[in-house]
PDB file of C-alpha atoms in Angstrom:
ATOM      1  CA  MET A   1     -63.490  97.363   8.109  1.00 64.00           C
ATOM      2  CA  GLN A   2     -59.950  98.936   8.456  1.00 73.00           C
ATOM      3  CA  ARG A   3     -59.680  97.826  12.140  1.00 77.00           C
ATOM      4  CA  ARG A   4     -60.855  94.259  11.251  1.00 84.00           C
ATOM      5  CA  ARG A   5     -58.226  94.063   8.592  1.00 87.00           C
ATOM      6  CA  GLU A   6     -55.531  95.698  10.809  1.00 87.00           C
ATOM      7  CA  ARG A   7     -56.389  92.927  13.509  1.00 90.00           C
ATOM      8  CA  PHE A   8     -56.193  90.210  10.942  1.00 93.00           C
ATOM      9  CA  THR A   9     -52.833  91.339   9.790  1.00 92.00           C
ATOM     10  CA  ILE A  10     -51.402  91.720  13.294  1.00 93.00           C
ATOM     11  CA  ILE A  11     -52.764  88.028  14.013  1.00 95.00           C
ATOM     12  CA  LYS A  12     -51.122  86.849  10.824  1.00 95.00           C
ATOM     13  CA  VAL A  13     -47.757  88.444  11.877  1.00 94.00           C
ATOM     14  CA  TRP A  14     -47.973  86.828  15.297  1.00 95.00           C
ATOM     15  CA  LYS A  15     -48.588  83.412  13.733  1.00 96.00           C
ATOM     16  CA  ILE A  16     -45.570  83.912  11.362  1.00 95.00           C
ATOM     17  CA  TYR A  17     -43.509  84.947  14.404  1.00 95.00           C
ATOM     18  CA  LYS A  18     -44.459  81.865  16.375  1.00 95.00           C
ATOM     19  CA  ASN A  19     -43.990  79.678  13.236  1.00 94.00           C
ATOM     20  CA  ILE A  20     -47.531  78.672  13.062  1.00 95.00           C
ATOM     21  CA  VAL A  21     -47.885  79.533   9.435  1.00 95.00           C
ATOM     22  CA  PRO A  22     -45.338  79.542   6.672  1.00 94.00           C
ATOM     23  CA  ASN A  23     -43.171  82.682   6.420  1.00 92.00           C
ATOM     24  CA  ASP A  24     -43.299  82.667   2.710  1.00 89.00           C
ATOM     25  CA  ILE A  25     -42.673  86.541   2.488  1.00 87.00           C
ATOM     26  CA  GLY A  26     -39.634  86.396   4.480  1.00 88.00           C
ATOM     27  CA  LEU A  27     -40.600  88.575   7.403  1.00 91.00           C
ATOM     28  CA  LYS A  28     -37.653  88.871   9.879  1.00 93.00           C
ATOM     29  CA  PHE A  29     -37.666  89.469  13.458  1.00 94.00           C
ATOM     30  CA  TYR A  30     -35.293  90.212  16.348  1.00 93.00           C
ATOM     31  CA  ASP A  31     -35.716  90.279  20.008  1.00 91.00           C
ATOM     32  CA  SER A  32     -34.945  93.509  21.849  1.00 89.00           C
ATOM     33  CA  SER A  33     -34.590  93.226  25.536  1.00 88.00           C
ATOM     34  CA  ARG A  34     -36.076  96.703  25.950  1.00 90.00           C
ATOM     35  CA  ARG A  35     -38.923  96.505  23.259  1.00 89.00           C
ATOM     36  CA  GLY A  36     -39.566  92.795  22.832  1.00 91.00           C
ATOM     37  CA  PRO A  37     -39.928  91.023  19.675  1.00 94.00           C
ATOM     38  CA  ILE A  38     -39.421  93.525  16.643  1.00 93.00           C
ATOM     39  CA  ALA A  39     -40.294  92.809  12.934  1.00 93.00           C
ATOM     40  CA  ILE A  40     -37.954  94.310  10.631  1.00 91.00           C
ATOM     41  CA  VAL A  41     -39.363  96.693   8.222  1.00 87.00           C
ATOM     42  CA  PRO A  42     -37.686  96.276   4.798  1.00 81.00           C
ATOM     43  CA  PRO A  43     -35.907  99.092   3.391  1.00 78.00           C
ATOM     44  CA  LEU A  44     -37.302 101.006   0.352  1.00 70.00           C
ATOM     45  CA  SER A  45     -35.174 100.975  -2.705  1.00 64.00           C
ATOM     46  CA  LYS A  46     -33.583 104.480  -3.273  1.00 59.00           C
ATOM     47  CA  VAL A  47     -34.413 104.165  -6.983  1.00 59.00           C
ATOM     48  CA  SER A  48     -38.053 103.776  -6.672  1.00 58.00           C
ATOM     49  CA  ASN A  49     -40.560 105.901  -8.254  1.00 59.00           C
ATOM     50  CA  SER A  50     -43.683 107.267  -6.489  1.00 58.00           C
ATOM     51  CA  GLY A  51     -45.874 104.431  -7.728  1.00 55.00           C
ATOM     52  CA  ARG A  52     -43.634 101.829  -6.313  1.00 57.00           C
ATOM     53  CA  ASN A  53     -43.384 103.953  -2.987  1.00 57.00           C
ATOM     54  CA  SER A  54     -47.247 103.597  -2.556  1.00 60.00           C
ATOM     55  CA  GLN A  55     -47.098  99.856  -3.271  1.00 66.00           C
ATOM     56  CA  TYR A  56     -44.341  99.458  -0.841  1.00 62.00           C
ATOM     57  CA  GLY A  57     -46.043 101.329   2.004  1.00 65.00           C
ATOM     58  CA  GLY A  58     -49.283  99.183   1.344  1.00 70.00           C
ATOM     59  CA  SER A  59     -47.632  95.846   1.106  1.00 81.00           C
ATOM     60  CA  PHE A  60     -48.235  93.117   3.773  1.00 86.00           C
ATOM     61  CA  HIS A  61     -44.574  92.864   4.419  1.00 86.00           C
ATOM     62  CA  VAL A  62     -44.368  96.567   5.432  1.00 88.00           C
ATOM     63  CA  LYS A  63     -47.643  97.340   6.920  1.00 89.00           C
ATOM     64  CA  GLY A  64     -47.621  94.022   8.858  1.00 91.00           C
ATOM     65  CA  ALA A  65     -44.203  94.826  10.182  1.00 92.00           C
ATOM     66  CA  LYS A  66     -45.276  98.283  11.249  1.00 91.00           C
ATOM     67  CA  LEU A  67     -48.600  97.283  12.876  1.00 91.00           C
ATOM     68  CA  TRP A  68     -46.707  94.506  14.761  1.00 92.00           C
ATOM     69  CA  ASN A  69     -44.189  97.095  16.055  1.00 92.00           C
ATOM     70  CA  SER A  70     -46.788  99.456  17.112  1.00 90.00           C
ATOM     71  CA  ILE A  71     -48.569  97.157  19.676  1.00 92.00           C
ATOM     72  CA  PRO A  72     -47.050  96.906  23.145  1.00 91.00           C
ATOM     73  CA  LYS A  73     -44.464  94.483  23.876  1.00 92.00           C
ATOM     74  CA  GLU A  74     -46.466  92.757  26.432  1.00 93.00           C
ATOM     75  CA  LEU A  75     -48.702  91.644  23.694  1.00 93.00           C
ATOM     76  CA  ARG A  76     -46.083  90.639  21.128  1.00 92.00           C
ATOM     77  CA  SER A  77     -44.613  88.414  23.861  1.00 91.00           C
ATOM     78  CA  LEU A  78     -47.772  86.477  24.586  1.00 93.00           C
ATOM     79  CA  SER A  79     -47.224  82.712  23.711  1.00 92.00           C
ATOM     80  CA  LYS A  80     -50.912  81.369  23.427  1.00 95.00           C
ATOM     81  CA  MET A  81     -53.072  82.280  20.479  1.00 95.00           C
ATOM     82  CA  ASN A  82     -56.294  82.877  22.450  1.00 96.00           C
ATOM     83  CA  LEU A  83     -54.471  85.103  25.040  1.00 96.00           C
ATOM     84  CA  PHE A  84     -52.996  87.042  22.218  1.00 96.00           C
ATOM     85  CA  LYS A  85     -56.178  87.601  20.318  1.00 95.00           C
ATOM     86  CA  ASN A  86     -58.135  88.612  23.550  1.00 96.00           C
ATOM     87  CA  ALA A  87     -55.331  91.085  24.539  1.00 95.00           C
ATOM     88  CA  LEU A  88     -55.090  92.460  21.065  1.00 93.00           C
ATOM     89  CA  THR A  89     -58.858  93.036  21.040  1.00 93.00           C
ATOM     90  CA  THR A  90     -58.802  94.766  24.234  1.00 93.00           C
ATOM     91  CA  TYR A  91     -55.723  96.857  23.201  1.00 89.00           C
ATOM     92  CA  MET A  92     -57.693  97.892  19.998  1.00 86.00           C
ATOM     93  CA  LYS A  93     -60.636  98.938  21.952  1.00 86.00           C
ATOM     94  CA  THR A  94     -58.442 101.692  23.788  1.00 83.00           C
ATOM     95  CA  THR A  95     -57.550 103.355  20.604  1.00 77.00           C
ATOM     96  CA  PRO A  96     -60.233 105.518  18.875  1.00 69.00           C
ATOM     97  CA  ASP A  97     -62.072 104.156  16.073  1.00 69.00           C
ATOM     98  CA  GLU A  98     -63.372 106.983  13.867  1.00 68.00           C
ATOM     99  CA  PRO A  99     -63.758 106.028  10.376  1.00 68.00           C
ATOM    100  CA  PRO A 100     -63.436 108.772   7.702  1.00 66.00           C
ATOM    101  CA  ILE A 101     -66.764 110.481   6.807  1.00 71.00           C
ATOM    102  CA  SER A 102     -67.288 111.740   3.293  1.00 72.00           C
ATOM    103  CA  GLY A 103     -66.880 115.540   3.345  1.00 73.00           C
ATOM    104  CA  CYS A 104     -65.270 115.804   6.846  1.00 68.00           C
ATOM    105  CA  THR A 105     -61.627 116.432   7.390  1.00 65.00           C
ATOM    106  CA  ARG A 106     -59.831 114.050   9.562  1.00 64.00           C
ATOM    107  CA  ALA A 107     -56.728 114.349  11.834  1.00 63.00           C
ATOM    108  CA  ASN A 108     -55.579 110.842  10.400  1.00 60.00           C
ATOM    109  CA  ASN A 109     -56.845 108.008   8.436  1.00 66.00           C
ATOM    110  CA  ASN A 110     -57.930 105.862  11.476  1.00 61.00           C
ATOM    111  CA  SER A 111     -55.230 103.412  11.203  1.00 69.00           C
ATOM    112  CA  LEU A 112     -53.755 102.022  14.427  1.00 71.00           C
ATOM    113  CA  LEU A 113     -50.389 103.438  13.083  1.00 68.00           C
ATOM    114  CA  ASP A 114     -51.705 106.875  13.035  1.00 66.00           C
ATOM    115  CA  TRP A 115     -53.254 106.689  16.566  1.00 56.00           C
ATOM    116  CA  THR A 116     -50.262 105.239  18.059  1.00 64.00           C
ATOM    117  CA  THR A 117     -48.105 107.873  16.497  1.00 54.00           C
ATOM    118  CA  THR A 118     -50.461 110.555  17.679  1.00 46.00           C
ATOM    119  CA  VAL A 119     -50.404 109.168  21.213  1.00 45.00           C
ATOM    120  CA  VAL A 120     -46.597 108.759  21.422  1.00 43.00           C
ATOM    121  CA  ARG A 121     -46.070 112.325  20.096  1.00 36.00           C
ATOM    122  CA  GLY A 122     -48.359 113.614  22.790  1.00 41.00           C
ATOM    123  CA  ARG A 123     -50.898 115.257  20.519  1.00 40.00           C
ATOM    124  CA  SER A 124     -54.539 114.924  21.087  1.00 42.00           C
ATOM    125  CA  ALA A 125     -56.674 113.504  18.209  1.00 40.00           C
TER     126      ALA A 125
END
């Protein structure tokens, strides 16, 4: 279920970026010549308490921007929805999908964000 939710979130951010759906959350983007289209992750207020910190990290605005930025720039630059969805599915199949098992310790919580961080840092999962 987690991967399905993350896929849906990335597709929704792509639709916002392409102006297919309203950007009612105020998600902002900029184009980088090196990294392609990047979503701006809103800053966390310095006076937030721990409850607000967890709400911040789980919000669509933050999680969507981070997931969007974690996929390859070639995917983010695709202009047709069916091409984007197919390429996203292919990309997601290349990352391990190991949902948590009750009573077992995991290296991460199986989010694409965790797997891309693990790969970028060169650690094996």
